[in-house]
PDB file of C-alpha atoms in Angstrom:
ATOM      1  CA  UNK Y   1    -192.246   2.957  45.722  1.00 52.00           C
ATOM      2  CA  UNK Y   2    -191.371   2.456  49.443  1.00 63.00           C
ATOM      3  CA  UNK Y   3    -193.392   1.993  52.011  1.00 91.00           C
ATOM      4  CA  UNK Y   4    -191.314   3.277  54.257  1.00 97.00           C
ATOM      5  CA  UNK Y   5    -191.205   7.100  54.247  1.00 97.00           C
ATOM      6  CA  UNK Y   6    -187.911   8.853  55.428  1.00 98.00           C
ATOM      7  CA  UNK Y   7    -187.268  12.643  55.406  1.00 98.00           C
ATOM      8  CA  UNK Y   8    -185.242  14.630  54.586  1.00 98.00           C
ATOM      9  CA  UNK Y   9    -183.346  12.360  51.708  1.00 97.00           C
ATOM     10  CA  UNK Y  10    -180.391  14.893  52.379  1.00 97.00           C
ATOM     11  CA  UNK Y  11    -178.773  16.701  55.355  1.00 96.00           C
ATOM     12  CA  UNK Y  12    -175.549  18.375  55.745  1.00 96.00           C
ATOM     13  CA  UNK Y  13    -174.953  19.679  59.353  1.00 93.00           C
ATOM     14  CA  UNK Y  14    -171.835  20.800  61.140  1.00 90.00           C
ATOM     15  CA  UNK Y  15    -170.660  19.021  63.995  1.00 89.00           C
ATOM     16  CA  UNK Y  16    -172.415  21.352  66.685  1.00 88.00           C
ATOM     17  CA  UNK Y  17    -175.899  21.278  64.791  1.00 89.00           C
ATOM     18  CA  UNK Y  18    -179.090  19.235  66.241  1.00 95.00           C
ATOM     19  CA  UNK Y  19    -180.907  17.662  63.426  1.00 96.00           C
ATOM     20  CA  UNK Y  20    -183.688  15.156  63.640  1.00 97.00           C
ATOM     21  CA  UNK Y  21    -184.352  12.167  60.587  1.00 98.00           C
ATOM     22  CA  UNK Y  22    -187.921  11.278  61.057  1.00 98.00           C
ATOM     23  CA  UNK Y  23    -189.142   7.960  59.700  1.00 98.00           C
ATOM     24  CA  UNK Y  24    -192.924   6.855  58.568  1.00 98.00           C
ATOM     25  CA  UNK Y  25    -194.680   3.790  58.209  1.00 97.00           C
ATOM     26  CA  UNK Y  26    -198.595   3.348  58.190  1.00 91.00           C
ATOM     27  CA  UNK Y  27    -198.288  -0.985  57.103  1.00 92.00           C
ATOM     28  CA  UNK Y  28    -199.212  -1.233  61.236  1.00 92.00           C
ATOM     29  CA  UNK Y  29    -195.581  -3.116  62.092  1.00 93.00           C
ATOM     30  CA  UNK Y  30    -194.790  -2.521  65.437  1.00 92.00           C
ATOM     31  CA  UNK Y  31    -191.210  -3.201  64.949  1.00 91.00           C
ATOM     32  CA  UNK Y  32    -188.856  -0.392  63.894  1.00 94.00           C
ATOM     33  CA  UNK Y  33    -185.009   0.012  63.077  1.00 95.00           C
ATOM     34  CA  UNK Y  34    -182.818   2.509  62.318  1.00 97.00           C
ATOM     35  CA  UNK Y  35    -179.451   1.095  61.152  1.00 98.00           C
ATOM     36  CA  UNK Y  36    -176.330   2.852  59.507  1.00 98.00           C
ATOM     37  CA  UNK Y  37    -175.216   1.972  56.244  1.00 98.00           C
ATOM     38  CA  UNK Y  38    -171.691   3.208  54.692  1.00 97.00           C
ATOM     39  CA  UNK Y  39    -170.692   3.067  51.058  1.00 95.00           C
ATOM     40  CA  UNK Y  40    -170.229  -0.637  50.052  1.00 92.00           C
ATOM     41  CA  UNK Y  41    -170.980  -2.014  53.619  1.00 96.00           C
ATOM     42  CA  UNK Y  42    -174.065  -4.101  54.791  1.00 96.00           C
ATOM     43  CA  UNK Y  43    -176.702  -1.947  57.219  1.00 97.00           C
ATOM     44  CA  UNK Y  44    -175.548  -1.774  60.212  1.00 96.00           C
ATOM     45  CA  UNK Y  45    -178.064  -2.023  62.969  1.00 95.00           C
ATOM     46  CA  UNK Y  46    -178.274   0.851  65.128  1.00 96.00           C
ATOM     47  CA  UNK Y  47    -182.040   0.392  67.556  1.00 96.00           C
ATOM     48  CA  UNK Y  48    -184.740  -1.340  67.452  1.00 93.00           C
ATOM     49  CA  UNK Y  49    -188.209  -0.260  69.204  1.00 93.00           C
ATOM     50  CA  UNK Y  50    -190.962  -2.957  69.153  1.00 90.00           C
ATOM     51  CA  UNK Y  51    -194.455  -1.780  70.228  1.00 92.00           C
ATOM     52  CA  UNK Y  52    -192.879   1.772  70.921  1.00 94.00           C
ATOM     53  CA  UNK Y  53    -190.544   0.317  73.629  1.00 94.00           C
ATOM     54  CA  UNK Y  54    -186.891   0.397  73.160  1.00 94.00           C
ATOM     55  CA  UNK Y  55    -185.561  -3.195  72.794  1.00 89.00           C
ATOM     56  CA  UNK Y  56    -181.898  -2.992  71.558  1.00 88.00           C
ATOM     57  CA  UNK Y  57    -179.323  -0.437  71.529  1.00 90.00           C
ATOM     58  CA  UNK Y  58    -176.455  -1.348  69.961  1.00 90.00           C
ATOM     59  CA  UNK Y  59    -174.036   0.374  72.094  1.00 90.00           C
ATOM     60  CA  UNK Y  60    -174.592   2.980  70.288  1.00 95.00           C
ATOM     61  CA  UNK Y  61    -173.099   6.776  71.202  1.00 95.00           C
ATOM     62  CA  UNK Y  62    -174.964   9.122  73.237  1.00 95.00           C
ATOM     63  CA  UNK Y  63    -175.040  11.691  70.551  1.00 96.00           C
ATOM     64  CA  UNK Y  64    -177.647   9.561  68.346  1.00 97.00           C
ATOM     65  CA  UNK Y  65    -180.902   9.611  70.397  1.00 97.00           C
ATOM     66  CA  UNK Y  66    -183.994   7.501  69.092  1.00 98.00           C
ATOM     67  CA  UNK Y  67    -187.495   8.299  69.864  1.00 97.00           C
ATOM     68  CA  UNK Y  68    -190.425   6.430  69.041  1.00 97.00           C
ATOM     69  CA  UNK Y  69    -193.555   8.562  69.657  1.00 95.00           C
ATOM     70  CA  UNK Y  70    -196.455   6.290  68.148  1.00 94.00           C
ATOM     71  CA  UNK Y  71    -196.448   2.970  66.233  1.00 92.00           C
ATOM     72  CA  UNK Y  72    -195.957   4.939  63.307  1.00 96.00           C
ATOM     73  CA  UNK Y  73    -193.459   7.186  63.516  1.00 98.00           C
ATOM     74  CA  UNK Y  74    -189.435   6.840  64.637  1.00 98.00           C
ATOM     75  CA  UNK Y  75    -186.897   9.715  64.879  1.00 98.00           C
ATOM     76  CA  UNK Y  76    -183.582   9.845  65.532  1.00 98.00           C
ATOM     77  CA  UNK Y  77    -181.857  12.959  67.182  1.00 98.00           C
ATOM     78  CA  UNK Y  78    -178.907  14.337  65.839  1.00 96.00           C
ATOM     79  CA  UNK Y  79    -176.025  16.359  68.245  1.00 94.00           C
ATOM     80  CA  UNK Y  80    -172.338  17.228  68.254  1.00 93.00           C
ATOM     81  CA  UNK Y  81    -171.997  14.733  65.612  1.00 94.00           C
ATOM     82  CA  UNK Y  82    -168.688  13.083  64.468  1.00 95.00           C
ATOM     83  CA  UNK Y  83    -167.164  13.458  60.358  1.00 95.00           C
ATOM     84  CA  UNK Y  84    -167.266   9.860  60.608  1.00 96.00           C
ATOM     85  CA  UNK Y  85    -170.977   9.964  61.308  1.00 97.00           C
ATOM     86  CA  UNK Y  86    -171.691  10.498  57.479  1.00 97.00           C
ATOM     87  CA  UNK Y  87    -173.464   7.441  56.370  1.00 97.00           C
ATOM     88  CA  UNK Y  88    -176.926   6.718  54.759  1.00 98.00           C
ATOM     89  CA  UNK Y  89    -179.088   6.249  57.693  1.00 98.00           C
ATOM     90  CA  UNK Y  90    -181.641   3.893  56.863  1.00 98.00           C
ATOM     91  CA  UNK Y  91    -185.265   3.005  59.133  1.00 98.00           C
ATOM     92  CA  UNK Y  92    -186.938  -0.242  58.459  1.00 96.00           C
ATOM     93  CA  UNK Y  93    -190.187  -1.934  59.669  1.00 95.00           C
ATOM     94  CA  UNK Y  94    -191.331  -5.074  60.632  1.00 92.00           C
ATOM     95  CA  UNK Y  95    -193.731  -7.191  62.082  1.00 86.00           C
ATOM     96  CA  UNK Y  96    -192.170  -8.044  65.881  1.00 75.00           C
ATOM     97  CA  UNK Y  97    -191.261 -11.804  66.317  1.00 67.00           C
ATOM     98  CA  UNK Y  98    -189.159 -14.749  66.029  1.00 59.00           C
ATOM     99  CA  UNK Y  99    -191.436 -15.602  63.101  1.00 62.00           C
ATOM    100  CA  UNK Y 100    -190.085 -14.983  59.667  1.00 66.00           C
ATOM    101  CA  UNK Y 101    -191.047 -11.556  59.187  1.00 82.00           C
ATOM    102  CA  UNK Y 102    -189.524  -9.104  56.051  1.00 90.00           C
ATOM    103  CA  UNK Y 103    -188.306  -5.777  57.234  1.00 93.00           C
ATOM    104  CA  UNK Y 104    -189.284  -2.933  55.001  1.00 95.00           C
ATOM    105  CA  UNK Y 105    -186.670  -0.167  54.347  1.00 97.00           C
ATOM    106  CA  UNK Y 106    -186.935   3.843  53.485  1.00 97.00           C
ATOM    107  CA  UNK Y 107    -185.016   5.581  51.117  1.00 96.00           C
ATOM    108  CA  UNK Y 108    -182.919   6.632  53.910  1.00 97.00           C
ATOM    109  CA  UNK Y 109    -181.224   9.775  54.575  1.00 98.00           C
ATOM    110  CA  UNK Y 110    -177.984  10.957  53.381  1.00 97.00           C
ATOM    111  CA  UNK Y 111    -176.070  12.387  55.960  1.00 97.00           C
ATOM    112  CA  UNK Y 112    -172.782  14.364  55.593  1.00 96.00           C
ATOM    113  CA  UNK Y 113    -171.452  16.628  58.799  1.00 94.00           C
ATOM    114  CA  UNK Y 114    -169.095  18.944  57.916  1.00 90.00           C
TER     115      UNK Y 114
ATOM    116  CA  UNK E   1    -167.181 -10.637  65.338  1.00 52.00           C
ATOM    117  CA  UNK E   2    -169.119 -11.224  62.109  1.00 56.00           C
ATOM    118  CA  UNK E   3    -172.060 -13.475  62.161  1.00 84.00           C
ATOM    119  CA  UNK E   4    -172.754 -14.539  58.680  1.00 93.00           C
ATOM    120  CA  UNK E   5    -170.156 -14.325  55.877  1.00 96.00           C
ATOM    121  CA  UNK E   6    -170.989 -13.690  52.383  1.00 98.00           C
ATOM    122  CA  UNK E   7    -168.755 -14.250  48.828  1.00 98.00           C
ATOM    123  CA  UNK E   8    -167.585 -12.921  47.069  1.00 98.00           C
ATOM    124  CA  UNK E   9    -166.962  -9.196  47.707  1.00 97.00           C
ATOM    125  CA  UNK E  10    -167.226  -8.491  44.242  1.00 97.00           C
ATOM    126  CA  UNK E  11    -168.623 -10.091  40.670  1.00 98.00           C
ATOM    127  CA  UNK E  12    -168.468  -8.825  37.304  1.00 97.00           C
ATOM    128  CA  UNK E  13    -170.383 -10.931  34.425  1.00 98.00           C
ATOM    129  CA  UNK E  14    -171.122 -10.741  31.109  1.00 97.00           C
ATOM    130  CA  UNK E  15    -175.071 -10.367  30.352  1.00 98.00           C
ATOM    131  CA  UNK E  16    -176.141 -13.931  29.880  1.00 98.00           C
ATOM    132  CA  UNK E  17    -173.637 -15.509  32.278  1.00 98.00           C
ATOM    133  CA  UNK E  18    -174.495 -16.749  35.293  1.00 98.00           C
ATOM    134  CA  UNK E  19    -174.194 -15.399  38.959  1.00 98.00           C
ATOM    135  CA  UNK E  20    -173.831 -17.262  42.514  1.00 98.00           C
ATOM    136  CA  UNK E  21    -173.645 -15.713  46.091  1.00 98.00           C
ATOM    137  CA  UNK E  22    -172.818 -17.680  48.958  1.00 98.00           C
ATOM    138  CA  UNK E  23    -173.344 -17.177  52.497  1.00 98.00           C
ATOM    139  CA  UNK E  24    -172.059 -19.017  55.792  1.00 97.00           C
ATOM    140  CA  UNK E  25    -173.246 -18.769  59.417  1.00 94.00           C
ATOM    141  CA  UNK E  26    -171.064 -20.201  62.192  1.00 90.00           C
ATOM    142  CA  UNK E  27    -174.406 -21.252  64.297  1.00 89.00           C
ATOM    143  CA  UNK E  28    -177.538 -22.257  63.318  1.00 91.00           C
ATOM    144  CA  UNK E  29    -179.839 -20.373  61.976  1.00 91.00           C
ATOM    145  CA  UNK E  30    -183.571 -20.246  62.217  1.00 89.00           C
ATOM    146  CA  UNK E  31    -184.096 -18.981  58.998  1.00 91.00           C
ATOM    147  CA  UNK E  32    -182.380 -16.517  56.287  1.00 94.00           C
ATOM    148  CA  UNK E  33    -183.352 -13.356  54.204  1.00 96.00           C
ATOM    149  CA  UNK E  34    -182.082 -12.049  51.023  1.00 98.00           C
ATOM    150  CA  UNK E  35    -182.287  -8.533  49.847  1.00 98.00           C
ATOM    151  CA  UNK E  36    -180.803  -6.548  46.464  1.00 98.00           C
ATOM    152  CA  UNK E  37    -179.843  -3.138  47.179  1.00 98.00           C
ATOM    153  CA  UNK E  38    -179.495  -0.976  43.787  1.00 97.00           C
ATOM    154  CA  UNK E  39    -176.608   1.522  43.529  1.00 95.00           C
ATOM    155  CA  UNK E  40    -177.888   4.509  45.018  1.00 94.00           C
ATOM    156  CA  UNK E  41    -181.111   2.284  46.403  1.00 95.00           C
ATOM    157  CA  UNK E  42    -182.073   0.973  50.101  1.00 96.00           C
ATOM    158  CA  UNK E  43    -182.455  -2.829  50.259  1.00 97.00           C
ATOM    159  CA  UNK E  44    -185.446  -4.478  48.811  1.00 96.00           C
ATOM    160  CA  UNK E  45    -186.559  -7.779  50.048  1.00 96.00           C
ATOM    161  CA  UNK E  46    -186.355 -10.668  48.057  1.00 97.00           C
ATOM    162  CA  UNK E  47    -187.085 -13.705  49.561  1.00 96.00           C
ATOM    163  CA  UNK E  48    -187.312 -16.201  52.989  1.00 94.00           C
ATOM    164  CA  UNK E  49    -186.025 -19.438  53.347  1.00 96.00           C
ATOM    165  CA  UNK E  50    -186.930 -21.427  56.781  1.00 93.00           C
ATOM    166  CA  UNK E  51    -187.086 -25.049  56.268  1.00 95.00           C
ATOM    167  CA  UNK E  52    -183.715 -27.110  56.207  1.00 97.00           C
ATOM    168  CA  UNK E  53    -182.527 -27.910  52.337  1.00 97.00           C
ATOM    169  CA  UNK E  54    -185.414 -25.277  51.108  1.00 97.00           C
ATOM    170  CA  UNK E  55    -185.266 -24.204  47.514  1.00 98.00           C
ATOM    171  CA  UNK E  56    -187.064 -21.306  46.484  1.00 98.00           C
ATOM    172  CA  UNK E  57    -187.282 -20.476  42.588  1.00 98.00           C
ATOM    173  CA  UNK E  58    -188.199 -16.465  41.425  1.00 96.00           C
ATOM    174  CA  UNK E  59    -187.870 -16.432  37.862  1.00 97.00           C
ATOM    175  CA  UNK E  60    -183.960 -16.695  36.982  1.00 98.00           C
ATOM    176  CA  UNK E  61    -183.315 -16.543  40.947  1.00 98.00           C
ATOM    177  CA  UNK E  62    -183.025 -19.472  42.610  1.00 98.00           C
ATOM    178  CA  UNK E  63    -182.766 -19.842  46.711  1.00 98.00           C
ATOM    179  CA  UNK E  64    -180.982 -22.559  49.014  1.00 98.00           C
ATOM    180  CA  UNK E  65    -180.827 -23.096  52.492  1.00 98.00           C
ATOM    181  CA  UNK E  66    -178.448 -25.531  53.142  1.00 97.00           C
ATOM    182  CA  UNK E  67    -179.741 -28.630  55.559  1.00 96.00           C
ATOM    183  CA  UNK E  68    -177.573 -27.760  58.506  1.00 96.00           C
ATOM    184  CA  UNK E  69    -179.520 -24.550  57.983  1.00 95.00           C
ATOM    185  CA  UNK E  70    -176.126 -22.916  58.333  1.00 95.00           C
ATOM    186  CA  UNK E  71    -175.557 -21.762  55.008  1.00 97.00           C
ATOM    187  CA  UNK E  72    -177.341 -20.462  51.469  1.00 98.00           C
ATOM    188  CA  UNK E  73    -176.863 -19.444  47.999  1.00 98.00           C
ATOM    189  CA  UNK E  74    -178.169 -17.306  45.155  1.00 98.00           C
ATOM    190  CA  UNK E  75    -178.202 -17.955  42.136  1.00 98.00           C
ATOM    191  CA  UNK E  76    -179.275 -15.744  38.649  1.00 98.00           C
ATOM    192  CA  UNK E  77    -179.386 -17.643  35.550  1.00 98.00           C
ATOM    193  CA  UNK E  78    -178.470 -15.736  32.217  1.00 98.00           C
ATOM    194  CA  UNK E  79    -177.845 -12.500  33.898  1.00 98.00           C
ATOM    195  CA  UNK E  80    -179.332  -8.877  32.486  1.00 97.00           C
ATOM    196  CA  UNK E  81    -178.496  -5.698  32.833  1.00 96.00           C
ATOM    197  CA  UNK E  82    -181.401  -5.152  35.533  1.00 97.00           C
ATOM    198  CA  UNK E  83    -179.820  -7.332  37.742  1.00 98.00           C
ATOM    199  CA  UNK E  84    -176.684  -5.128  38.904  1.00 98.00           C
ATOM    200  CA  UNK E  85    -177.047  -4.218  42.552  1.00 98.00           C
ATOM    201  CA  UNK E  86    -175.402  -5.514  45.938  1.00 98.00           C
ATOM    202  CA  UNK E  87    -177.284  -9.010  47.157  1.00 98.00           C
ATOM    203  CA  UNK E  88    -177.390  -9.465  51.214  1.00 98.00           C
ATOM    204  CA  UNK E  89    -178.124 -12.245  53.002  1.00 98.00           C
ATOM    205  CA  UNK E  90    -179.575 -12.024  56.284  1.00 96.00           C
ATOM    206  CA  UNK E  91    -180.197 -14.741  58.569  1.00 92.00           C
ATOM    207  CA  UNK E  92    -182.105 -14.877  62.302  1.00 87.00           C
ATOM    208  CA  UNK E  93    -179.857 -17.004  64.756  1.00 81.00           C
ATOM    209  CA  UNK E  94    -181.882 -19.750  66.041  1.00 68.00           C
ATOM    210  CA  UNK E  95    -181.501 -19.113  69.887  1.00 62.00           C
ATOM    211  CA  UNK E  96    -181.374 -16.030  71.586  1.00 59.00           C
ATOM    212  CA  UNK E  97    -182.041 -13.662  68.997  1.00 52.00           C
ATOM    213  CA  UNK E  98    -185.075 -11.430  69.641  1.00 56.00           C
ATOM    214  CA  UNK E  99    -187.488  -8.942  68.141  1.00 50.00           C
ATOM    215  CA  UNK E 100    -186.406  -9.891  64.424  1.00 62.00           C
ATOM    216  CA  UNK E 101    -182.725  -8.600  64.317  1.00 81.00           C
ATOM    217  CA  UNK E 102    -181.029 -10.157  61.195  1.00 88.00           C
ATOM    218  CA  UNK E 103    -177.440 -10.612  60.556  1.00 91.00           C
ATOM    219  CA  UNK E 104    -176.112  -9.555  57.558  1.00 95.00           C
ATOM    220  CA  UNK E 105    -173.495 -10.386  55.174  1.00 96.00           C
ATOM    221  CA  UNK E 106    -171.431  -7.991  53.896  1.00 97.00           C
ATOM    222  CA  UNK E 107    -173.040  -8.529  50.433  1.00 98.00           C
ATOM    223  CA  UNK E 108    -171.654  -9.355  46.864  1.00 98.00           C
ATOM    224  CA  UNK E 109    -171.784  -5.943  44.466  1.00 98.00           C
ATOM    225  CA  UNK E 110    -172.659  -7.789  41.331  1.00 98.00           C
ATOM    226  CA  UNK E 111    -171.824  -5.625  37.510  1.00 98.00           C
ATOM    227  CA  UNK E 112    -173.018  -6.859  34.504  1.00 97.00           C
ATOM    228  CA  UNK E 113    -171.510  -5.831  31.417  1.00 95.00           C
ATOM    229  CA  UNK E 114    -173.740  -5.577  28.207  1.00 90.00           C
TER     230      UNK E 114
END
């Protein structure tokens, strides 16, 4: 069982929908990550927000927007999105820090745009 | 350009052989992360190594960081069926790196055959 909740698990969208993922962790880590992930490829870092402040983008397009509401929560904005978008999108947690600190990952979400 | 390589790509075993990742970093790294992604699974964490020439043991896994802390290895003794997956390393560079973003390898997709 993850600690880590992610919804949905699925989303197909066409390429001039606006979709949200939402991602949910109650372990109090102040550090959260969404990366991209496609099929037999290591996660690919995406943002990172630590203590609800944005602290990396990595140039990232403008059609992904993050949002970090609360310590708990992260979302990231779907729109106009690209066929080679589809990807599992996968949010992780963390305590912030140089220190050695584990991230925790979701289920992620299986996105495919049509 | 990428930060930490990993091989191989790919290993297929017999159940009972033995298994061994290696990763390489081209700086220094302050420490290094493994995790085992399941087919179909997000990444789990496995284990942290921080101290040069560490060796960790977990059951039939055991851990190295190398003493340049620059490189480290997993290895699975007598390998089962439960043990198929993808294995990432991850390592934190030891300067400039902030807010806990790993590098990853590109993994090893491991198959066991009964």
């Amino acid at each position: 069982d993850t600690e880590v909740t992610q919804t949905p698990k699925h989303l197909v969208m066409g390429m001039t929908n606006k979709k949200s993922l939402k991602c949910e962790q109650h372990m109090g880590h102040r550090a959260m990550y969404w990366y991209k992930q496609k099929a037999k490829k290591p996660p690919e870092l995406m943002f990172v927000y630590s203590y609800e402040k944005l602290s990396i983008n990595e140039s990232v397009p403008s059609r992904f927007s993050p949002e970090c509401p609360n310590s708990s929560l992260l979302n990231l904005h779907l729109h106009a999105l690209q066929p080679e978008d589809s990807a599992l999108y996968l949010c992780a947690s963390s305590q912030p820090g140089q220190g050695v600190q584990p991230q925790h990952f979701g289920d992620g979400t299986r996105l495919s745009i049509l | 350009g990428q930060q930490v390589m990993q091989i191989p790509q790919y290993q297929h075993v017999q159940e009972g052989e033995d298994f061994t990742t290696y990763c390489n970093s081209s700086t220094t790294l302050s420490n290094i992360q493994w995790y085992k992604q399941r087919p179909g699974g997000h990444p789990v964490f496995l284990i942290q190594l921080v101290k040069s020439g560490e060796v960790k043991k977990q059951k039939r896994l055991t851990f190295q960081f190398g003493e340049a802390k620059k490189n480290s290895s997993l290895h699975i003794t007598a390998t089962q069926t439960t043990d198929v997956g993808t294995y990432f390393c991850a390592g934190r560079r030891r300067r400039g790196s902030t807010l806990g973003r790993l590098y990853f390898g590109r993994g090893t997709q491991l198959t066991v055959w009964p």
